[in-house]
Tab-separated table of C-alpha atoms in Angstrom:
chain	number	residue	atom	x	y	z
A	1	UNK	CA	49.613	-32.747	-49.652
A	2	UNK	CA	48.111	-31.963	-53.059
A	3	UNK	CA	48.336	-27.907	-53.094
A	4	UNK	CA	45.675	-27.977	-55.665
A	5	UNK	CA	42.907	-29.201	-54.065
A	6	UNK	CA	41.917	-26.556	-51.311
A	7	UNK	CA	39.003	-25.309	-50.155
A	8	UNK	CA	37.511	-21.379	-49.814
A	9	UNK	CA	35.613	-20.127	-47.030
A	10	UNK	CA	33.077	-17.972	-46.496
A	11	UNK	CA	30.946	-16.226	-44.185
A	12	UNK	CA	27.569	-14.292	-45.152
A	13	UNK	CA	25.262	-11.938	-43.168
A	14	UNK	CA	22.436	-10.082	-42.921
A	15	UNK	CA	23.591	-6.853	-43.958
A	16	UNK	CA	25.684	-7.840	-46.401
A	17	UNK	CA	25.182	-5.642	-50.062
A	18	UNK	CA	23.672	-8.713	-52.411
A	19	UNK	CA	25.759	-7.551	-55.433
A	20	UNK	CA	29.277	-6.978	-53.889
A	21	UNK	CA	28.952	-10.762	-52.358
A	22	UNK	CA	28.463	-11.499	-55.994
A	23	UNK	CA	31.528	-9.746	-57.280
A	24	UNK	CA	33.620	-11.270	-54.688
A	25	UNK	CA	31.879	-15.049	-55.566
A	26	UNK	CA	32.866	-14.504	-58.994
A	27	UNK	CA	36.390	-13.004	-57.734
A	28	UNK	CA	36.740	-16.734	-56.452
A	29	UNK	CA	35.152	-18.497	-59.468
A	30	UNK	CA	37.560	-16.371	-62.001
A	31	UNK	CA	40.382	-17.195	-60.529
A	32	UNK	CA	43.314	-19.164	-62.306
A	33	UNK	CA	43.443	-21.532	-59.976
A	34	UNK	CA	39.638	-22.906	-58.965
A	35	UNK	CA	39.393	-24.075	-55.313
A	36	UNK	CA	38.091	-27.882	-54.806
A	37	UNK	CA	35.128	-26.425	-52.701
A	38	UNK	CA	33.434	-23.150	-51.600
A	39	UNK	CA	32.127	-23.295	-48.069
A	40	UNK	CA	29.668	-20.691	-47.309
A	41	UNK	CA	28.245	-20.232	-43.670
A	42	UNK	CA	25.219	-18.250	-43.690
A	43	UNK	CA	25.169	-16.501	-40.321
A	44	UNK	CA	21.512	-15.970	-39.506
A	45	UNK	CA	18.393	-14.228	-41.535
A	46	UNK	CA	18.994	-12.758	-44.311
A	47	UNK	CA	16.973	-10.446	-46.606
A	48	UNK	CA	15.494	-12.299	-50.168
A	49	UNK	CA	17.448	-9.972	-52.300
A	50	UNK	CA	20.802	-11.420	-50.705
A	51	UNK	CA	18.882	-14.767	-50.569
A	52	UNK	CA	18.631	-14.693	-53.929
A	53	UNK	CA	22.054	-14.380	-54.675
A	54	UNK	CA	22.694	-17.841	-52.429
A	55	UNK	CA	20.778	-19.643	-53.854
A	56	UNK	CA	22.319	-18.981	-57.539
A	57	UNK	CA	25.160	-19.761	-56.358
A	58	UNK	CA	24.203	-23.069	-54.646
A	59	UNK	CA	23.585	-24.612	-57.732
A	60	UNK	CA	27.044	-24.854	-58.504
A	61	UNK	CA	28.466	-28.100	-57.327
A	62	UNK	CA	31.502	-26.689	-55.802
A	63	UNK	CA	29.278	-24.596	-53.413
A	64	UNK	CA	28.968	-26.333	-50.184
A	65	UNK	CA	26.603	-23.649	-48.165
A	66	UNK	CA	25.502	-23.914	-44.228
A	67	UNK	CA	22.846	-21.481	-42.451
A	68	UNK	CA	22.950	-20.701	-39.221
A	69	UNK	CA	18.991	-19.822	-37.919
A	70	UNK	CA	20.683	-17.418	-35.445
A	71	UNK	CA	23.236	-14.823	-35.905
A	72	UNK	CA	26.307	-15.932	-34.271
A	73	UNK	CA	29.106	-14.061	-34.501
A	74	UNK	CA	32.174	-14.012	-36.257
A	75	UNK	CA	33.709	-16.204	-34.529
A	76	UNK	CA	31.950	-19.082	-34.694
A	77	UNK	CA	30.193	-18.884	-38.158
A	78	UNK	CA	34.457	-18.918	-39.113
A	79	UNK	CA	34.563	-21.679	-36.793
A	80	UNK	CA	31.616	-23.661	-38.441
A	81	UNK	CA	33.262	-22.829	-41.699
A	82	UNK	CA	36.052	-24.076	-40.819
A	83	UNK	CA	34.994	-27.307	-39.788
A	84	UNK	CA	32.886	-27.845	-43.154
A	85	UNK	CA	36.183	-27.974	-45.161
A	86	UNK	CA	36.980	-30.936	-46.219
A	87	UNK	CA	40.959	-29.854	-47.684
A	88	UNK	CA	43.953	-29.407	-45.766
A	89	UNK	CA	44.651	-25.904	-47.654
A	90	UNK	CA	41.534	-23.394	-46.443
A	91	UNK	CA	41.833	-19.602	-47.922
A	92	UNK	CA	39.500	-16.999	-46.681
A	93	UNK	CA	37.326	-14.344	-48.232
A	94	UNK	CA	35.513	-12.112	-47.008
A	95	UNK	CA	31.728	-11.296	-48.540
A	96	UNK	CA	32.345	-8.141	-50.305
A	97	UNK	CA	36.218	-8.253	-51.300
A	98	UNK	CA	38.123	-8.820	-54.700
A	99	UNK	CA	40.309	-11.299	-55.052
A	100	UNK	CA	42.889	-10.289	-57.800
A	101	UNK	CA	43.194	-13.134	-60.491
A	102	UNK	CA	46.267	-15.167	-59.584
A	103	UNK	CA	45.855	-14.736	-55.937
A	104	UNK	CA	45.552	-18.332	-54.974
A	105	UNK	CA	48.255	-19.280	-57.696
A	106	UNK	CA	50.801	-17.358	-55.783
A	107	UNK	CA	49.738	-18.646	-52.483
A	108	UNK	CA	49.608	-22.439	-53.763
A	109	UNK	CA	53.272	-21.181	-55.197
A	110	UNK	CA	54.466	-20.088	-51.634
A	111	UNK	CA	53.714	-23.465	-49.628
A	112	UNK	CA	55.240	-25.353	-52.701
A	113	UNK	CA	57.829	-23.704	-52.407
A	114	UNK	CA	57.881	-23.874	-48.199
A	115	UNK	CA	56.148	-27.179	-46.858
A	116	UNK	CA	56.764	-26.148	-43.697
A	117	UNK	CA	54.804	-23.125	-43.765
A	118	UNK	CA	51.629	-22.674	-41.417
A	119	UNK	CA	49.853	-19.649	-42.971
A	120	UNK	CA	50.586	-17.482	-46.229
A	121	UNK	CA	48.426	-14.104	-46.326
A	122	UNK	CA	49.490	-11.042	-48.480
A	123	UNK	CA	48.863	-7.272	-49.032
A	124	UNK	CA	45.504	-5.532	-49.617
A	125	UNK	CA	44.544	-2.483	-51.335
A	126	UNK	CA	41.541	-0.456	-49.966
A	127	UNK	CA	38.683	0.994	-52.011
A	128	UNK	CA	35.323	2.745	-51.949
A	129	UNK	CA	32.811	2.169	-54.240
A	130	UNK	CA	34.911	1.482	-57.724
A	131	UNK	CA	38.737	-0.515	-57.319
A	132	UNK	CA	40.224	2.335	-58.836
A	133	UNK	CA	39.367	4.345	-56.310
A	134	UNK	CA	42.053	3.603	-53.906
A	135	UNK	CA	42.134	4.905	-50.382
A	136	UNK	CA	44.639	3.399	-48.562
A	137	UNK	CA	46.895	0.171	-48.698
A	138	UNK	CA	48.136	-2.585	-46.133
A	139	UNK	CA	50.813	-3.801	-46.141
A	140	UNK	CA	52.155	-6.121	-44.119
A	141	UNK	CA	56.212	-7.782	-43.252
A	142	UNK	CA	56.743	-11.313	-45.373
A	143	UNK	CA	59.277	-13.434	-43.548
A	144	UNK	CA	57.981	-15.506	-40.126
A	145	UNK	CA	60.618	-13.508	-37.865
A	146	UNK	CA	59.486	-10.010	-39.003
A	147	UNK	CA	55.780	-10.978	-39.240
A	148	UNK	CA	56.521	-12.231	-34.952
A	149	UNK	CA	58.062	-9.368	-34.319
A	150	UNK	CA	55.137	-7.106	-36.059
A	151	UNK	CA	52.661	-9.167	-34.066
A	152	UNK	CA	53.713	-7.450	-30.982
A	153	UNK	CA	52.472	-4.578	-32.023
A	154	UNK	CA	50.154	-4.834	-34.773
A	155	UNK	CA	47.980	-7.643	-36.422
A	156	UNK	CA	50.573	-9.163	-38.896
A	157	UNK	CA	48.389	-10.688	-41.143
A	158	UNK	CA	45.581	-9.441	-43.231
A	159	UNK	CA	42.745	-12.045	-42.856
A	160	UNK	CA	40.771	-11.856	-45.630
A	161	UNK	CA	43.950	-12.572	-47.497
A	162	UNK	CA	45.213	-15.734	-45.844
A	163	UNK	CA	45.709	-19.720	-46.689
A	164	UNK	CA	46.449	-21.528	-44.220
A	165	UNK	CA	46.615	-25.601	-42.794
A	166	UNK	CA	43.325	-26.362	-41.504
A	167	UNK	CA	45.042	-28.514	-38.990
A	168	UNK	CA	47.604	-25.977	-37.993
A	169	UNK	CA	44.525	-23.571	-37.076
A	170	UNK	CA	42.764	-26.552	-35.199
A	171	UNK	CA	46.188	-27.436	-33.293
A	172	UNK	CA	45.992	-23.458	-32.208
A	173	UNK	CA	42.702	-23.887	-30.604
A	174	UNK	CA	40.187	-22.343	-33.775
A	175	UNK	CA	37.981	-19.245	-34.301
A	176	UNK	CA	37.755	-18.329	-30.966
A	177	UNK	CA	34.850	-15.442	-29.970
A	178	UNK	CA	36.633	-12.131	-29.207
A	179	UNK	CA	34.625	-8.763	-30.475
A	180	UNK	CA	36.501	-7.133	-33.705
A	181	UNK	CA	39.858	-8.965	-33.141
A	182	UNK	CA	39.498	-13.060	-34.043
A	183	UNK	CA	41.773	-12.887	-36.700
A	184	UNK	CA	44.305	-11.131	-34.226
A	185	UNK	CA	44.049	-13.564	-31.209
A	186	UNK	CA	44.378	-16.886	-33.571
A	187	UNK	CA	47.776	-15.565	-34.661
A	188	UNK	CA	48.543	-14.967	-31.630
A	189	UNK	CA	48.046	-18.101	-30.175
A	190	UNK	CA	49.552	-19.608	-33.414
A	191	UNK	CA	52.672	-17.792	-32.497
A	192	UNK	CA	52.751	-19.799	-29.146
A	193	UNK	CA	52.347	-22.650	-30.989
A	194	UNK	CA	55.637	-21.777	-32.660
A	195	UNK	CA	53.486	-21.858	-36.301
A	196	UNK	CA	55.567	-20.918	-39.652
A	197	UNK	CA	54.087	-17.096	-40.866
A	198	UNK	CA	54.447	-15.716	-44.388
A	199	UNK	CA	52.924	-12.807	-46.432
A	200	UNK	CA	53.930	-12.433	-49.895
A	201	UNK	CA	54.988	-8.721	-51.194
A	202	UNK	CA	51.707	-8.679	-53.725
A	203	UNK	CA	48.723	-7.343	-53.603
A	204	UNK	CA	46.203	-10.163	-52.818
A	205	UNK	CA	42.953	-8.553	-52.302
A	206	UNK	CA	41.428	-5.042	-52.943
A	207	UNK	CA	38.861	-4.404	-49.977
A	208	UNK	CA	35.463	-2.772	-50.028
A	209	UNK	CA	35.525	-0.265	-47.213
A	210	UNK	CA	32.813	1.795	-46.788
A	211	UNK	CA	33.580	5.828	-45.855
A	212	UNK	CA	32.691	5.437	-41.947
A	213	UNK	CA	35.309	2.581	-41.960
A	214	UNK	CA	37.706	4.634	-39.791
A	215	UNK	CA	34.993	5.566	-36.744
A	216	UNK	CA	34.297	1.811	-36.576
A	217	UNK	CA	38.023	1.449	-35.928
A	218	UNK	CA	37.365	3.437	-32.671
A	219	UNK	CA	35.267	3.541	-30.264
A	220	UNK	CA	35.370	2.500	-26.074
A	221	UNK	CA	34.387	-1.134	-26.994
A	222	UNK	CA	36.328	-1.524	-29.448
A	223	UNK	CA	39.228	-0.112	-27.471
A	224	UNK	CA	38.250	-2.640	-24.414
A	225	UNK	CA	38.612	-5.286	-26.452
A	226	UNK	CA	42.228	-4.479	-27.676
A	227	UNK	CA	42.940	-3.988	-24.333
A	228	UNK	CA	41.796	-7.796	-23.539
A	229	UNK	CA	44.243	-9.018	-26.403
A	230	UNK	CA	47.010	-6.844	-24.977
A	231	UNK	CA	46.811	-8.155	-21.725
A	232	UNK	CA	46.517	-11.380	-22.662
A	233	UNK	CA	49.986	-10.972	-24.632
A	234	UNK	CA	51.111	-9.845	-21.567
A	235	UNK	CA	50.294	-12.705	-19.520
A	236	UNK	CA	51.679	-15.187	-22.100
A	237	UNK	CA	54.578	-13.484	-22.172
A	238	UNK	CA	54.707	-12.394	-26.009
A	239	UNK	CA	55.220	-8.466	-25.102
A	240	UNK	CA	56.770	-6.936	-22.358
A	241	UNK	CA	55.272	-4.370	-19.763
A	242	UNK	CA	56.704	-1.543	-21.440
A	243	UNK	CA	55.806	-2.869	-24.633
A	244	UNK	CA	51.976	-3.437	-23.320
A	245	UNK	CA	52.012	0.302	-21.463
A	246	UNK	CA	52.698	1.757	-24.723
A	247	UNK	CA	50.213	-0.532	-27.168
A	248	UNK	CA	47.607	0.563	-24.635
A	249	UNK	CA	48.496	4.650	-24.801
A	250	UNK	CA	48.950	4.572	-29.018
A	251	UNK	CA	45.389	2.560	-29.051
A	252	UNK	CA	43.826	4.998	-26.075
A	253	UNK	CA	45.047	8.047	-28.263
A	254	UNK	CA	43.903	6.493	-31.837
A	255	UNK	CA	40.617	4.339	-30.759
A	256	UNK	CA	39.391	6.771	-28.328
A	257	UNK	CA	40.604	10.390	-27.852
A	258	UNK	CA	41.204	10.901	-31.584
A	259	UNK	CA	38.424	12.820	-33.747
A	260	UNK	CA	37.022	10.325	-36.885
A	261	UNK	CA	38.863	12.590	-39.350
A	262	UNK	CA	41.713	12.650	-37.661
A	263	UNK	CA	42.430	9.072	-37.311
A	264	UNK	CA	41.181	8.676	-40.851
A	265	UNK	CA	44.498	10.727	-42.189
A	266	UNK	CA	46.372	8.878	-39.498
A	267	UNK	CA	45.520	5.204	-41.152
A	268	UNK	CA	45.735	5.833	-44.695
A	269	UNK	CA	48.982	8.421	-44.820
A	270	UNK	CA	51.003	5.739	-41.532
A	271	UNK	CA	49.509	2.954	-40.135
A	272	UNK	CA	48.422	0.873	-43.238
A	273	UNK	CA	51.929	0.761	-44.259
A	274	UNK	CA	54.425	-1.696	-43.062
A	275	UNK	CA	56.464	-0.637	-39.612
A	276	UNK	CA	54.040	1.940	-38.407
């Protein structure tokens, strides 16, 4: 496997702010390491100021872009995206992130170094508005055996951070549908799949989040669709009932019964650091 020749992909929508997807494009383009190819799935309408911005980008001849007519979903514009890349390495990145300079470098690095490995993802910073104007961090365990044992009760990985083997995510079934938690239920099922994890100790990408991040983090649908995932863990075996019984009361307490404010202190000051 050549670890220079990988693709990027990307999803695009509707509401998406025009010039933060073209601070994360050029993110990608800046990098020092260039990608082979930028897949871009367009996932439904989209207004002509965003439009715009496509199309500029387009031009380029390592843009590859797709539209969808319809909105689909997250799941399946990924899914499209997904099957549009033509390299065996695929990174991720998200429409309105950064992508610090030698991010790919390091990840190219990390499967060098490891040819067995599956997946590489990383740590994220979180921001509003300006980069310097950090709210709150991620970060996640590094070796496969910590990173499976953090899956049980946490997503392990942070997507938009993540390179992986396009045929490793195939062999685990794809971008599956599943409301707010994709990312979550492909590692999952790449864990039963007995997949190699890694996440290196850097900071990878710094995230746009926008101020009313934490009440979309809550909610009763969100909280029935964690629910789904847990029980599914269940069923395959990956958690134990006391394990699931006590997933389900944190999430109840922090997706549900917990004021916005409140769970916003709760996320940045404990649970976006590693362990919590």
């Amino acid at each position: 496997m050549n670890t220079k020749s990988f693709s990027v992909a990307m999803c695009v929508y509707g509401k998406d702010n025009p010039e933060y997807f073209r601070l994360a494009v050029e993110s990608i383009l800046n990098q020092t390491v260039k990608p082979a190819e930028i897949v871009l799935v367009v996932d439904g309408p989209v207004p002509d100021d965003l439009n715009a911005v496509i199309l500029g980008f387009e031009k380029l001849s390592e843009f590859k872009v797709f539209r969808f007519e319809k909105n689909q979903g997250h799941g399946v514009a990924r899914s499209k995206c997904l099957e549009l890349c033509s390299q065996e390495l695929v990174a991720l990145m998200d429409a309105d992130d950064l992508s610090v300079p030698n991010r790919f470098e390091l990840q190219l690095k990390k499967f060098d170094e490891n040819s067995d490995l599956d997946i590489v993802g990383g740590n994220i910073t979180e921001f509003i508005d300006d980069p310097s104007c950090v709210v709150g961090k991620r970060i996640v365990p590094t070796t496969d055996g910590n990173i499976k044992t953090y899956l049980r009760k946490r997503c392990p990985m942070n997507q938009m951070t993540v390179m992986f083997k396009k045929k490793s995510i195939l062999k685990a079934g794809g971008y599956l549908d599943w409301f707010c938690n994709e990312d979550y239920y492909l590692w999952i099922r790449m864990y039963l799949a007995n997949m190699n994890f890694a996440n290196i100790p850097d900071n990878l990408v710094n995230v746009r989040v926008g101020k009313d991040m934490y009440q979309r983090r809550g909610g009763w649908k969100y909280f029935k669709s964690e629910v789904k995932l847990q029980w599914f863990m269940l069923k395959k075996d990956v958690i134990s009932l006391p394990r699931f019984a006590y997933n389900i009361a944190l999430r109840l307490v922090l997706q549900v019964l917990m004021p916005n404010r409140v769970r916003g202190f709760l996320f940045q000051k404990f649970a976006r650091v590693k362990g919590v």
